[in-house]
XYZ file of C-alpha atoms in Angstrom:
443
model
C -0.022 0.080 0.142
C 2.044 3.006 -1.285
C 0.774 6.437 -0.326
C -0.170 8.817 -3.113
C 2.462 11.313 -4.149
C 1.280 15.032 -3.517
C -0.234 16.740 -6.681
C 1.432 20.142 -7.537
C 0.409 22.728 -5.176
C -0.303 20.355 -2.312
C 0.423 22.266 1.064
C 2.913 20.600 3.200
C 0.883 21.815 6.295
C -1.600 19.098 5.556
C 0.852 16.386 6.484
C 1.435 17.201 10.076
C -2.287 16.696 10.921
C -2.034 13.275 9.395
C 0.888 12.320 11.583
C -0.920 13.944 14.746
C -4.003 11.744 14.214
C -1.750 8.719 14.710
C 0.546 9.973 17.403
C -2.306 11.553 19.467
C -3.927 8.015 19.635
C -1.025 5.918 20.375
C 0.178 8.472 22.875
C -2.738 6.925 25.128
C 0.323 4.721 26.293
C 1.457 7.404 28.621
C -1.968 7.494 30.612
C -1.561 3.859 31.639
C -0.833 4.799 35.055
C -4.596 5.862 35.442
C -5.569 2.229 35.006
C -2.842 0.761 37.511
C -4.890 1.371 40.764
C -8.075 -0.372 39.407
C -6.304 -3.177 37.841
C -4.146 -3.636 41.042
C -7.523 -3.692 43.036
C -9.653 -5.713 40.585
C -6.967 -8.515 39.591
C -5.005 -8.423 43.141
C -1.716 -7.220 41.283
C 1.303 -5.533 42.701
C 2.643 -2.282 41.381
C 5.366 -4.050 39.421
C 2.847 -6.408 37.800
C 0.306 -3.658 36.915
C 3.086 -1.961 35.028
C 4.096 -4.911 32.818
C 1.512 -4.193 30.075
C 3.074 -0.719 29.704
C 6.656 -1.962 30.021
C 6.102 -4.864 27.410
C 4.370 -2.113 25.201
C 7.453 0.001 25.247
C 9.677 -2.860 24.549
C 7.653 -3.915 21.488
C 7.543 -0.187 20.270
C 11.252 -0.233 20.168
C 11.870 -3.790 18.492
C 9.063 -3.046 15.958
C 10.351 0.213 14.907
C 13.687 -1.398 14.767
C 12.624 -4.298 12.699
C 9.920 -2.530 10.804
C 11.971 0.641 10.062
C 13.155 -0.504 6.646
C 9.730 -1.677 5.658
C 8.203 1.656 6.551
C 10.907 3.381 4.250
C 10.036 0.871 1.502
C 6.287 0.711 1.695
C 5.632 4.363 2.898
C 3.792 6.008 5.784
C 0.384 4.984 4.543
C 1.122 1.263 4.972
C 2.751 2.014 8.324
C -0.260 3.900 9.566
C -2.581 1.146 8.526
C -0.606 -1.516 10.345
C -0.497 0.778 13.586
C -4.242 1.225 13.395
C -4.880 -2.394 13.175
C -2.406 -3.591 15.873
C -3.124 -0.658 18.377
C -6.913 -0.989 18.288
C -6.662 -4.726 18.321
C -4.549 -4.670 21.373
C -7.198 -2.605 23.124
C -9.953 -5.213 22.232
C -7.903 -8.137 23.307
C -7.197 -6.166 26.666
C -10.948 -5.658 27.054
C -11.527 -9.448 26.733
C -8.977 -10.164 29.226
C -10.351 -7.726 31.691
C -13.859 -9.016 31.353
C -12.690 -12.649 31.751
C -9.974 -11.650 34.542
C -7.233 -13.112 32.382
C -4.374 -10.896 33.122
C -2.026 -12.364 30.636
C -4.438 -11.455 27.851
C -4.209 -7.763 28.879
C -0.476 -8.061 28.842
C -0.544 -9.842 25.410
C -3.041 -7.576 24.072
C -1.953 -4.168 25.244
C 1.796 -4.871 25.623
C 2.628 -7.178 22.667
C -0.017 -6.566 19.865
C -0.655 -2.925 20.893
C 3.068 -2.345 21.413
C 3.763 -3.360 17.755
C 1.209 -0.741 16.797
C 3.012 1.768 19.054
C 6.307 1.140 17.158
C 5.075 1.278 13.594
C 2.852 4.160 14.139
C 5.578 6.047 16.031
C 8.005 6.136 13.143
C 5.446 6.065 10.295
C 5.574 9.947 9.494
C 9.156 10.743 10.654
C 11.110 10.306 7.347
C 8.134 11.957 5.397
C 8.022 15.052 7.525
C 11.756 15.480 7.508
C 11.382 15.422 3.704
C 8.518 17.889 3.643
C 10.418 20.136 6.038
C 14.211 20.185 5.212
C 14.495 23.701 6.523
C 13.010 22.971 9.998
C 13.305 19.270 10.633
C 13.335 19.855 14.465
C 9.956 21.708 14.261
C 8.488 19.331 11.898
C 9.218 16.156 13.908
C 8.305 17.915 16.941
C 4.788 18.642 15.980
C 4.007 15.014 15.088
C 5.718 13.592 18.125
C 4.033 16.338 20.155
C 0.977 14.438 19.501
C 2.504 11.239 21.275
C 3.251 13.176 24.393
C -0.252 15.011 24.208
C -2.197 11.785 23.750
C -2.240 11.121 27.586
C -3.547 14.685 28.103
C -6.691 13.502 26.402
C -6.699 9.967 27.490
C -5.915 10.498 31.251
C -9.027 12.446 32.190
C -11.202 10.504 29.545
C -10.016 7.113 31.012
C -10.471 8.452 34.492
C -14.084 9.380 33.678
C -14.835 6.114 32.111
C -13.739 4.325 35.231
C -15.974 6.678 37.218
C -18.860 5.936 34.864
C -18.424 2.217 34.144
C -16.790 1.335 37.575
C -13.240 0.374 38.418
C -13.964 -3.472 38.700
C -13.104 -5.827 35.962
C -16.168 -5.268 33.846
C -15.884 -1.580 34.000
C -12.045 -1.765 32.838
C -13.152 -4.049 29.991
C -15.622 -1.544 28.760
C -13.224 1.363 28.933
C -10.576 -0.743 27.059
C -13.375 -1.481 24.376
C -14.336 2.212 23.901
C -10.676 3.063 23.588
C -10.163 0.476 20.909
C -12.924 1.472 18.672
C -12.508 5.205 19.164
C -8.786 5.274 18.383
C -9.513 3.076 15.204
C -11.691 5.699 13.817
C -9.464 8.529 14.689
C -6.305 6.918 13.160
C -8.139 6.256 9.812
C -8.012 10.273 9.368
C -4.175 9.903 9.027
C -4.202 6.931 6.697
C -6.387 8.805 4.328
C -4.638 12.143 4.559
C -0.978 11.325 4.285
C 1.070 12.230 1.144
C 4.555 11.945 0.233
C 6.444 14.830 -1.517
C 7.564 14.794 -5.055
C 11.222 14.930 -5.535
C 12.359 18.553 -5.241
C 15.269 18.109 -7.874
C 15.707 15.863 -10.677
C 18.545 15.057 -13.333
C 18.470 15.785 -16.834
C 16.709 12.592 -17.662
C 13.942 13.309 -15.138
C 15.206 10.731 -12.262
C 15.429 12.087 -8.726
C 18.757 13.797 -8.017
C 21.147 12.798 -5.308
C 20.355 14.234 -1.946
C 22.585 16.984 -0.648
C 25.097 16.652 2.342
C 26.205 13.645 4.129
C 24.092 10.479 3.632
C 24.556 7.275 5.420
C 22.445 3.983 4.928
C 20.665 2.317 8.039
C 23.043 -0.682 7.840
C 26.182 1.523 7.945
C 24.832 3.831 10.685
C 24.547 1.216 13.356
C 28.291 0.380 12.713
C 29.296 3.968 13.766
C 30.090 5.193 17.262
C 27.762 8.063 16.716
C 24.608 5.837 16.548
C 25.589 4.065 19.735
C 26.480 7.343 21.587
C 22.946 8.714 20.542
C 21.536 5.351 21.726
C 23.064 5.890 25.186
C 21.880 9.386 25.269
C 18.348 8.517 24.355
C 18.112 5.581 26.680
C 19.366 7.578 29.802
C 16.949 10.540 28.999
C 14.006 8.198 28.501
C 14.642 6.022 31.451
C 14.904 9.136 33.698
C 11.551 10.453 32.342
C 9.685 7.151 32.098
C 10.174 6.262 35.652
C 8.175 9.174 36.774
C 5.569 9.130 34.099
C 4.791 5.435 34.350
C 4.154 5.804 38.176
C 3.100 9.363 38.092
C -0.180 9.028 39.805
C 0.790 6.605 42.824
C 4.168 8.591 43.061
C 2.582 12.098 43.890
C -0.014 10.477 46.157
C 2.765 8.572 48.157
C 4.993 11.754 48.344
C 2.322 13.767 50.186
C 0.414 10.905 51.967
C 2.025 11.748 55.331
C 1.499 15.467 54.847
C -1.317 17.948 55.910
C -2.185 18.045 52.116
C -2.554 14.839 50.714
C -3.449 14.260 46.989
C -6.647 12.857 46.146
C -7.289 10.365 43.327
C -8.765 12.710 40.974
C -5.930 15.462 41.743
C -3.334 12.547 40.912
C -5.157 12.117 37.555
C -4.910 15.722 36.928
C -1.130 15.558 37.735
C -0.839 12.953 35.064
C -2.534 15.265 32.593
C -0.081 18.093 33.671
C 2.903 15.852 32.904
C 1.325 14.971 29.669
C 0.913 18.779 28.760
C 4.576 19.373 29.708
C 5.663 16.204 27.663
C 3.696 17.624 24.672
C 4.893 21.233 25.061
C 8.504 20.026 25.370
C 8.375 18.150 22.020
C 7.411 21.122 19.889
C 9.026 23.898 22.000
C 12.463 22.244 22.757
C 12.766 20.506 19.261
C 11.969 24.019 17.646
C 14.691 25.509 19.742
C 17.004 22.806 18.711
C 16.834 24.411 15.124
C 18.262 27.468 16.404
C 20.895 26.414 18.897
C 21.768 22.943 17.625
C 21.140 19.459 18.662
C 24.119 18.842 20.892
C 23.294 22.027 22.918
C 19.744 21.225 23.542
C 20.697 17.776 24.639
C 23.116 19.403 27.207
C 20.054 21.212 28.467
C 17.872 17.932 28.750
C 20.449 15.953 30.634
C 22.246 18.539 32.619
C 19.420 20.580 33.844
C 17.311 17.530 34.248
C 19.852 15.856 36.625
C 19.436 19.101 38.708
C 15.550 18.828 38.789
C 15.860 15.202 40.132
C 18.299 16.513 42.701
C 15.736 19.000 43.818
C 13.063 16.520 43.989
C 15.184 14.091 46.136
C 16.215 16.893 48.584
C 12.985 19.082 48.917
C 10.328 17.545 46.922
C 8.270 16.147 49.749
C 8.257 19.340 51.704
C 7.007 21.499 48.842
C 4.332 20.358 46.509
C 4.912 23.389 44.160
C 8.573 22.359 43.981
C 7.631 18.759 43.315
C 5.351 19.567 40.482
C 7.325 22.301 38.675
C 10.582 19.915 38.760
C 8.383 17.126 37.439
C 7.023 18.997 34.875
C 10.550 20.384 33.785
C 11.928 16.638 33.567
C 8.988 15.633 31.394
C 9.254 18.712 29.025
C 12.936 17.415 28.525
C 11.879 13.788 28.236
C 9.464 14.743 25.396
C 11.950 17.154 23.712
C 14.474 14.548 23.686
C 12.261 12.194 21.667
C 11.201 15.054 19.317
C 14.833 16.220 18.740
C 16.432 12.894 18.055
C 15.252 12.342 14.455
C 16.627 15.745 13.441
C 19.907 14.736 15.404
C 19.993 11.646 13.192
C 19.405 13.766 10.144
C 22.335 16.028 10.862
C 24.538 13.146 11.380
C 23.378 10.524 8.762
C 21.279 12.642 6.296
C 17.649 11.902 5.135
C 18.441 8.824 2.847
C 17.195 6.107 5.369
C 16.622 8.372 8.379
C 13.233 6.531 9.221
C 14.968 3.266 9.287
C 17.840 4.563 11.494
C 15.454 6.088 13.843
C 13.527 2.879 14.198
C 16.737 1.051 15.063
C 17.638 3.773 17.593
C 14.146 3.164 19.477
C 15.515 0.041 20.863
C 17.055 2.375 23.455
C 13.377 3.161 24.200
C 12.658 -0.430 24.620
C 15.460 -0.696 27.166
C 14.459 2.408 29.036
C 10.824 1.041 28.845
C 11.922 -1.754 31.123
C 14.651 -0.047 33.235
C 12.575 3.022 34.372
C 9.502 1.391 35.540
C 11.606 -1.571 36.911
C 13.966 0.845 38.780
C 11.084 2.859 40.329
C 8.567 0.112 41.075
C 10.799 -2.559 42.338
C 12.685 -0.189 44.690
C 9.386 1.140 45.947
C 7.944 -2.380 46.657
C 11.184 -3.217 48.433
C 11.057 -0.179 50.448
C 7.351 -0.691 51.291
C 7.941 -4.396 52.404
C 10.761 -2.791 54.599
C 8.013 -0.703 56.359
C 8.724 2.576 54.741
C 6.341 4.893 53.322
C 6.042 8.227 51.629
C 8.795 9.978 49.872
C 11.134 7.520 51.315
C 9.893 4.905 48.691
C 11.735 6.806 45.999
C 14.854 8.274 47.405
C 17.217 5.622 45.972
C 15.160 5.796 42.770
C 15.893 9.448 42.327
C 19.697 9.280 43.073
C 20.012 6.356 40.375
C 18.073 8.751 37.808
C 20.614 11.452 38.522
C 23.641 9.203 37.655
C 21.899 7.950 34.321
C 21.501 11.526 33.208
C 25.037 12.263 33.943
C 26.136 9.194 31.885
C 23.927 10.441 28.919
C 25.363 14.046 29.282
C 28.870 12.533 28.951
C 27.925 10.389 25.800
C 26.355 13.544 24.069
C 29.720 15.319 24.453
C 31.450 12.595 22.734
C 29.408 12.784 19.489
C 31.294 13.826 16.442
C 30.668 13.956 12.810
C 30.389 10.538 10.944
C 33.489 9.428 9.271
C 33.532 9.607 5.332
C 33.988 6.000 4.862
C 30.380 5.426 6.080
C 28.868 7.634 3.249
C 27.052 6.164 0.529
C 27.875 6.736 -3.168
C 25.749 9.662 -4.647
C 24.931 7.429 -7.750
C 23.628 4.384 -5.656
C 21.567 6.807 -3.455
C 19.876 8.583 -6.566
C 18.967 5.085 -8.130
C 17.529 3.978 -4.596
C 15.439 6.972 -4.250
C 14.340 6.974 -7.832
C 13.103 3.283 -7.550
C 11.108 4.128 -4.268
C 9.406 7.123 -6.070
C 8.425 4.757 -8.964
C 7.081 2.318 -6.656
C 5.048 5.158 -5.003
């Protein structure tokens, strides 16, 4: 299923809404913490167990993006968006069946495995297309689309909480909420499938074939053999681990932090906190990625990692004594978390060119898979152990916060080591033009 090539006069500003329809839908993953308390109560699960569908979903996101990246480049964004629609919606429907029958493994399989494939393919589906439509502002372009992934929970969090209030927080209520999610997202994602277009080649040779792309161009196969790829892998993994640890456990975390104070946090207020984090995540994706077009990718990652470590230090030292400090620091961390995701495609484009940037991006997202396990595992496992030891409140998270600071420092060092790609990895212009021409003809 190849996407139609845009006709003459087609506005490139119609492409970001197509990407947003997919990313706003799959961004629901960031609202998973709203379901955690209900699942734990209805199915008698621990915090670590209730995080498993989310963790597996993030693992499958990275793996499907890595293995499917080349297919996305070959078949185009319309094919990728269709696959994402089918898998993501089917994951919710399977989860609804699992909740209705109280078969937890089916929720893990549906939301985590099947839905996770939809997350990965859907996430990378518009990236290379957007960069080709906006070569002058790649950070802004990818930020607009990936903003939707961060903002998806801004919609899904209060929506999910309202459904649980209306349908009930028992297994049948959870099942009905999953069912509504799956059907609604299927309709919304179909808008992106119908709207997406690929650009015509901006330049052609004398015989009408696409001209070679300008600047450094590196294939996906060669990119993974460069130190630059693996340094960026470390940068992304550390930044994501630090952010996702808070995001996955956001609602229980703020409740625990202030449970022993005179101003405890209610369930509805905790859901509101999740929505605020989603707003910061979303704003960071467009705001910080657009800023990277002005100050450069390496400089913006210095901000993400360096200032992010300082924010974690503030939470560790004074977060439980000041609700505003806790909330502000968490919002800043999540804005950096989102900004890191939105900026990395442009960072890859700067280093490796646009030739196979979608496939390279897909392979890099294995860092997200790793972080999707590490972040929640660190926070949940340590919190469970501390609770077993009789501790409560903010002391459940002290060690986790210190670990996150260390991870951000590691990412900061890796970013400092990034240098331009050696010329031996560049592809010949003739081969590149031939490959681009074949893809255009197949489209």
